[in-house]
Short mmCIF file of C-alpha atoms and ligand atoms in Angstrom, two decimals:
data_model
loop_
_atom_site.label_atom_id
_atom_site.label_comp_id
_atom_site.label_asym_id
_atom_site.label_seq_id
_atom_site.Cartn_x
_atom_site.Cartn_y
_atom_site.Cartn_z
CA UNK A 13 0.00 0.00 0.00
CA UNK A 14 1.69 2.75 -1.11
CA UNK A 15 0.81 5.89 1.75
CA UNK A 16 1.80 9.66 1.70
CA UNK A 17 1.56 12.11 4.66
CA UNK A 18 1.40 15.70 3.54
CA UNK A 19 2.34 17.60 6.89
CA UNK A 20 3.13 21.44 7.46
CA UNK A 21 4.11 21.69 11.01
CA UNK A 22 5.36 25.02 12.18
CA UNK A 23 4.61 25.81 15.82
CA UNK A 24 6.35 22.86 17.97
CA UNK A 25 6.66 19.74 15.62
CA UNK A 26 3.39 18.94 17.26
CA UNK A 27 1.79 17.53 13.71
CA UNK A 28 4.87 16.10 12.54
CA UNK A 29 5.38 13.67 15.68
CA UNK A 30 1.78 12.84 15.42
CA UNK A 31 2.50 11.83 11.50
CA UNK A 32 5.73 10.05 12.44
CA UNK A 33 3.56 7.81 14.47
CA UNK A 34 1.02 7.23 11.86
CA UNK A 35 3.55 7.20 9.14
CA UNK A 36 5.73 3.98 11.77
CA UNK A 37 2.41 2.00 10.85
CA UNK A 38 1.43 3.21 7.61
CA UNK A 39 5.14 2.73 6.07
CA UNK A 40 4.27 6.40 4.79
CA UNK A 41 6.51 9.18 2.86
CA UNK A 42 5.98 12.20 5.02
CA UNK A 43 6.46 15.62 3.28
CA UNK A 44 5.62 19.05 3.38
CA UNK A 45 3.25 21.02 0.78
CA UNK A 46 6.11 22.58 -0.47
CA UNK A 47 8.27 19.60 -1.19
CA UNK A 48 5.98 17.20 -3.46
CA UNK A 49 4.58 17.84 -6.76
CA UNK A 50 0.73 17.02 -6.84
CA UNK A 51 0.96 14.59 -9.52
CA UNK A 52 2.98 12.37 -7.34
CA UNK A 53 -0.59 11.45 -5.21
CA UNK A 54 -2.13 10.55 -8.46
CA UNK A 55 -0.35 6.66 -7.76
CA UNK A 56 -1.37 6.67 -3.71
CA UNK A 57 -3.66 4.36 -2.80
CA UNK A 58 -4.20 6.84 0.60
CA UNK A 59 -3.27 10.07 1.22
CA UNK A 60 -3.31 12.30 5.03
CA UNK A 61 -3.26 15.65 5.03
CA UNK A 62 -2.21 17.02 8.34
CA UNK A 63 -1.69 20.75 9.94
CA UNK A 64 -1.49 22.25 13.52
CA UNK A 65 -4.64 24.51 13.43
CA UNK A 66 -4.03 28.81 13.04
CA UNK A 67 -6.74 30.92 13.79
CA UNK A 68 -9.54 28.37 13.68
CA UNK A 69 -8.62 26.73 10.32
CA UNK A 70 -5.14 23.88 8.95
CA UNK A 71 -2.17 25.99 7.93
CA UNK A 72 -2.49 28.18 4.99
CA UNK A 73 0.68 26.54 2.80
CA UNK A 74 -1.57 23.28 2.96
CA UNK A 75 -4.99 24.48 2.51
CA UNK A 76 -3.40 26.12 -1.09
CA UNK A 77 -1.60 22.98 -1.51
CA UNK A 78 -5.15 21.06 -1.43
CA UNK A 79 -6.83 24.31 -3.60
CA UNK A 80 -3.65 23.64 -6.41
CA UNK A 81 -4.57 19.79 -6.61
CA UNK A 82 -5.62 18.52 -9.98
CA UNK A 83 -9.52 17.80 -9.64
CA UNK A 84 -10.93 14.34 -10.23
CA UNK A 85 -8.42 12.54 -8.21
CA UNK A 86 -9.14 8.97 -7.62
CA UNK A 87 -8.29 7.23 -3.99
CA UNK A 88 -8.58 7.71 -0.51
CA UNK A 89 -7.14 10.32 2.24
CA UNK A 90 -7.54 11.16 5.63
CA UNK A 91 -7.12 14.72 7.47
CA UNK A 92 -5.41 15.03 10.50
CA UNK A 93 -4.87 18.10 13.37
CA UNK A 94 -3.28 19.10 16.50
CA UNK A 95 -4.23 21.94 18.24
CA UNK A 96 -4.02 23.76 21.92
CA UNK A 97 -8.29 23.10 21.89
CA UNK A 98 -10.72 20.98 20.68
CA UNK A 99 -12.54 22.11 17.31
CA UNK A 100 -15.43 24.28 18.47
CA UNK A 101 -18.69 23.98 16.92
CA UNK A 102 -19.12 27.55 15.39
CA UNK A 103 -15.64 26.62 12.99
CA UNK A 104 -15.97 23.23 11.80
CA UNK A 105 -12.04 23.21 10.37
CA UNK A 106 -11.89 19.54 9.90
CA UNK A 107 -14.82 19.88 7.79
CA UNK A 108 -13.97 22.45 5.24
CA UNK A 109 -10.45 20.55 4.55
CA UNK A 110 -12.50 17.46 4.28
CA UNK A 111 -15.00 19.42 1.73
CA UNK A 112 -11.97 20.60 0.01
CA UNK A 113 -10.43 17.64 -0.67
CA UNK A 114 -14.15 15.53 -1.77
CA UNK A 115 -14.29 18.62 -4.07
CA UNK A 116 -11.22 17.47 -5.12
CA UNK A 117 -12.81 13.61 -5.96
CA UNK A 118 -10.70 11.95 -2.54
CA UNK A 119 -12.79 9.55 -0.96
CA UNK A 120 -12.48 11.25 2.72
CA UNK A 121 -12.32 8.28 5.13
CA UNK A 122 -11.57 9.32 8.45
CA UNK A 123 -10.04 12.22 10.69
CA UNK A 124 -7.72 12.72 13.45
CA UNK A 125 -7.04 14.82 16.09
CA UNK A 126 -5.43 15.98 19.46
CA UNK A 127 -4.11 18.60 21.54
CA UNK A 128 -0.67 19.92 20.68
CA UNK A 129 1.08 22.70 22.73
CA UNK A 130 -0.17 26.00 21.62
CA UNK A 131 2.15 29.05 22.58
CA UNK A 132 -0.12 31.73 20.53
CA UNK A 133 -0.26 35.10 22.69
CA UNK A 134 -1.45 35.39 25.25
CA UNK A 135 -1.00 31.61 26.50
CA UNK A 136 2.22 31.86 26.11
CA UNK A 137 2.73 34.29 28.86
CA UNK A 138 1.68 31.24 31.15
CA UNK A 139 4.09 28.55 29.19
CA UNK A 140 1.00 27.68 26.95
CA UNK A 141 -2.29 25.54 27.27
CA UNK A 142 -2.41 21.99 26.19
CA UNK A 143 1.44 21.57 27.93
CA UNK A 144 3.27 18.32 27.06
CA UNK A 145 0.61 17.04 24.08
CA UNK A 146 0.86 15.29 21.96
CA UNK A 147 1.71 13.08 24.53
CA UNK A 148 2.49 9.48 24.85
CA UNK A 149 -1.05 8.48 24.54
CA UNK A 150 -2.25 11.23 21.94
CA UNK A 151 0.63 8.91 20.02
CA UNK A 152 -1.03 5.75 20.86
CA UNK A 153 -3.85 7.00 19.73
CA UNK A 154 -2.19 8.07 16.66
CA UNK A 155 -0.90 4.57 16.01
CA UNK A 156 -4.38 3.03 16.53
CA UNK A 157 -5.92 5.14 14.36
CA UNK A 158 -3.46 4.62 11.14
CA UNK A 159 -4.04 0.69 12.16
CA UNK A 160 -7.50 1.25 11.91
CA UNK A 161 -7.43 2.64 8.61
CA UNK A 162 -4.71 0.30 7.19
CA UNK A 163 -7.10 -2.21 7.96
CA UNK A 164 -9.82 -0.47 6.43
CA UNK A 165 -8.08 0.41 3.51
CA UNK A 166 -6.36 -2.72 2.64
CA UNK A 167 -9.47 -4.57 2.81
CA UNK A 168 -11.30 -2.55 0.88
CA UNK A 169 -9.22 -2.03 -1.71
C1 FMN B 101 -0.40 31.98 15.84
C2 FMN B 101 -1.08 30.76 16.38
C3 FMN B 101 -2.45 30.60 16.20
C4 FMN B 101 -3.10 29.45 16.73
N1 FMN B 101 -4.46 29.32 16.56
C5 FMN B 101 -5.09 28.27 17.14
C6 FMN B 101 -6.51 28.14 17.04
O1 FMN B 101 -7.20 28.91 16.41
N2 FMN B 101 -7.10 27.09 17.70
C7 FMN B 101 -6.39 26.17 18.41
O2 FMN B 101 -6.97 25.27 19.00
N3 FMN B 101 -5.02 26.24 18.48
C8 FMN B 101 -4.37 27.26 17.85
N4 FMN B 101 -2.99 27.35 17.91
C9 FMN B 101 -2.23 26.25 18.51
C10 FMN B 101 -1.68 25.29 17.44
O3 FMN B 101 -2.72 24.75 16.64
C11 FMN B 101 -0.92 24.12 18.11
O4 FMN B 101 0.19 24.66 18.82
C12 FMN B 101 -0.49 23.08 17.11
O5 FMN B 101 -0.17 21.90 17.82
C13 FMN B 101 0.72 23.52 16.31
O6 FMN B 101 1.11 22.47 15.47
P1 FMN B 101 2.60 22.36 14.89
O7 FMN B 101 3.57 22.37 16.04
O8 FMN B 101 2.59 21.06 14.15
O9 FMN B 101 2.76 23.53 13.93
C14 FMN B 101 -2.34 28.47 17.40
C15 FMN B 101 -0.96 28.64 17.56
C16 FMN B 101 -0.33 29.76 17.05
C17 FMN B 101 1.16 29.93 17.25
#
């Protein structure tokens, strides 16, 4: 199964240790936006797209990597998140992306999240909320969650 992990991580690493736990399981390539041409996910048989969350929506350099991707793609993806808090119900982040990419033809099968140290003013001036996450069991979780889907995926194939 071949697996890609497109991951722009900024802020702490916080994403990219979540997708380095996914990507253990998954035997995934994980790169950012900015280093993979979109063609190359035309061959993937599942793709995650993954961001720490800025102002109540995934990074900018991936939501305009996702807006540049050819439409009519055929195969599956996943989206994937950290942020300091959970995604509140007036700014449903997790769904746009996932909108974006279906727009896109990706057969959306399942999303991830946790919390991920968030050091955006004025938090910081307390050493930031969500301290220590991910943690070792927002990586468990990670883990379980890409064995879910290889499962899934492999199965249904
Ligand atoms: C400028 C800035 C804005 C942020 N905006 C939000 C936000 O709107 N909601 C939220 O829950 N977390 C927010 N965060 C926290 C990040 O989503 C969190 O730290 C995330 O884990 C960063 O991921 P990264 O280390 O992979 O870049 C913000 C952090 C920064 C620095």
């Amino acid at each position: 199964m071949k697996v890609t992990l497109v991951c722009k991580s900024v802020s702490h690493g916080n994403t990219q240790r979540v997708a380095e736990a996914m990507g253990q399981v998954l035997g995934a390539r994980i790169v950012a936006p900015a280093d993979i041409d979109p063609a190359e996910l035309a061959d993937c048989d599942l793709v995650g797209f993954g961001s720490g969350i800025f102002y109540q929506s995934f990074h900018p350099e991936l939501r305009r990597f996702v807006a540049s991707l050819p439409t009519r793609h055929q195969g599956k993806a996943f989206v994937f998140c950290t942020s300091g808090f959970a995604e509140p119900p007036f700014r449903r982040y997790v769904t746009a992306l996932t909108e974006s990419l279906e727009r896109k033809g990706f057969d959306v099968v399942d999303a991830f999240d946790c919390r991920g140290l968030d050091t955006m003013l004025p938090f910081s001036l307390v050493g930031g909320v969500s301290k220590g996450h991910p943690d070792t069991t927002d990586l468990a979780a990670a883990r379980a969650f890409a064995e879910n889907l290889q499962a899934r995926t492999t199965t249904t194939r």
